[in-house]
Each structure stands twice: as C-alpha cells, then as structure tokens.
Amino acid sequence: MNPETANAALVNRLLELTRRMERMQRSMRLIAASSRSAMRDHADYEHRRNAKENENEGSGV
C-alpha cells in the first residue's frame, strides 16, 4: 500500500471513530438527562407523599 493510500485509510478510520464517539456521547447525555428527570420525578412524588402523610397526621386520621 502506498503512503497516500495508507494515510487516506487512517484518516477515514479516524473520522469513523470520531463520529462513533460523538454518537456515544450524545447517547450518554440523553441517558443522563433521562436519569436526572427520573430522579426529579421521584423526588416530587416523595415530596407529595410526605406532604399528604403530614396532612393526614395533622387531621387526626
């Protein structure tokens, strides 16, 4: 393989790996955002549940 062909092959491989890495990073950001959203939803649920329990305790139920 001549040097120019070898260089072109390396450049193409680097571009492919760069694109793959960018896709993985996007996926990781989406997963992280989804996880943060799930944690917020759970915290909201806990807050509402605790508020309801406190309300029930205050009313003598």
Coordinates of C-alpha atoms in Angstrom, one line a residue:
M1 CA 0.0 0.0 0.0
N2 CA 1.5 3.3 -0.9
P3 CA 1.8 6.0 1.8
E4 CA -1.0 8.2 0.4
T5 CA -3.4 5.3 0.4
A6 CA -2.4 4.3 3.9
N7 CA -2.8 7.9 5.1
A8 CA -6.3 8.1 3.5
A9 CA -7.3 4.9 5.2
L10 CA -6.1 6.2 8.6
V11 CA -7.9 9.5 8.1
N12 CA -11.1 7.6 7.2
R13 CA -10.8 5.4 10.2
L14 CA -10.2 8.4 12.5
L15 CA -13.3 10.1 11.0
E16 CA -15.4 7.0 11.6
L17 CA -14.2 6.6 15.2
T18 CA -14.8 10.3 15.8
R19 CA -18.4 10.0 14.6
R20 CA -18.9 6.9 16.7
M21 CA -17.5 8.7 19.8
E22 CA -19.8 11.7 19.1
R23 CA -22.9 9.4 18.8
M24 CA -21.9 7.6 22.1
Q25 CA -21.5 11.0 23.8
R26 CA -25.0 12.1 22.6
S27 CA -26.4 8.8 23.9
M28 CA -24.7 9.3 27.3
R29 CA -26.1 12.8 27.5
L30 CA -29.6 11.6 26.8
I31 CA -29.3 8.8 29.4
A32 CA -28.0 11.3 31.9
A33 CA -30.9 13.7 31.2
S34 CA -33.4 10.9 31.5
S35 CA -31.9 9.8 34.8
R36 CA -32.0 13.4 36.2
S37 CA -35.6 13.6 35.0
A38 CA -36.5 10.3 36.7
M39 CA -34.8 11.4 39.9
R40 CA -36.7 14.7 39.9
D41 CA -40.0 12.9 39.3
H42 CA -39.2 10.6 42.2
A43 CA -38.3 13.5 44.5
D44 CA -41.6 15.2 43.5
Y45 CA -43.5 12.0 44.3
E46 CA -41.8 11.7 47.7
H47 CA -42.5 15.3 48.5
R48 CA -46.2 14.9 47.6
R49 CA -46.4 11.7 49.5
N50 CA -44.8 13.2 52.6
A51 CA -47.0 16.2 52.4
K52 CA -50.1 14.1 52.2
E53 CA -48.9 11.9 55.2
N54 CA -48.2 15.1 57.2
E55 CA -51.6 16.4 56.3
N56 CA -53.3 13.2 57.4
E57 CA -51.4 13.2 60.7
G58 CA -52.4 16.7 61.3
S59 CA -56.1 15.9 60.8
G60 CA -56.0 13.0 63.2
V61 CA -56.5 10.3 60.5

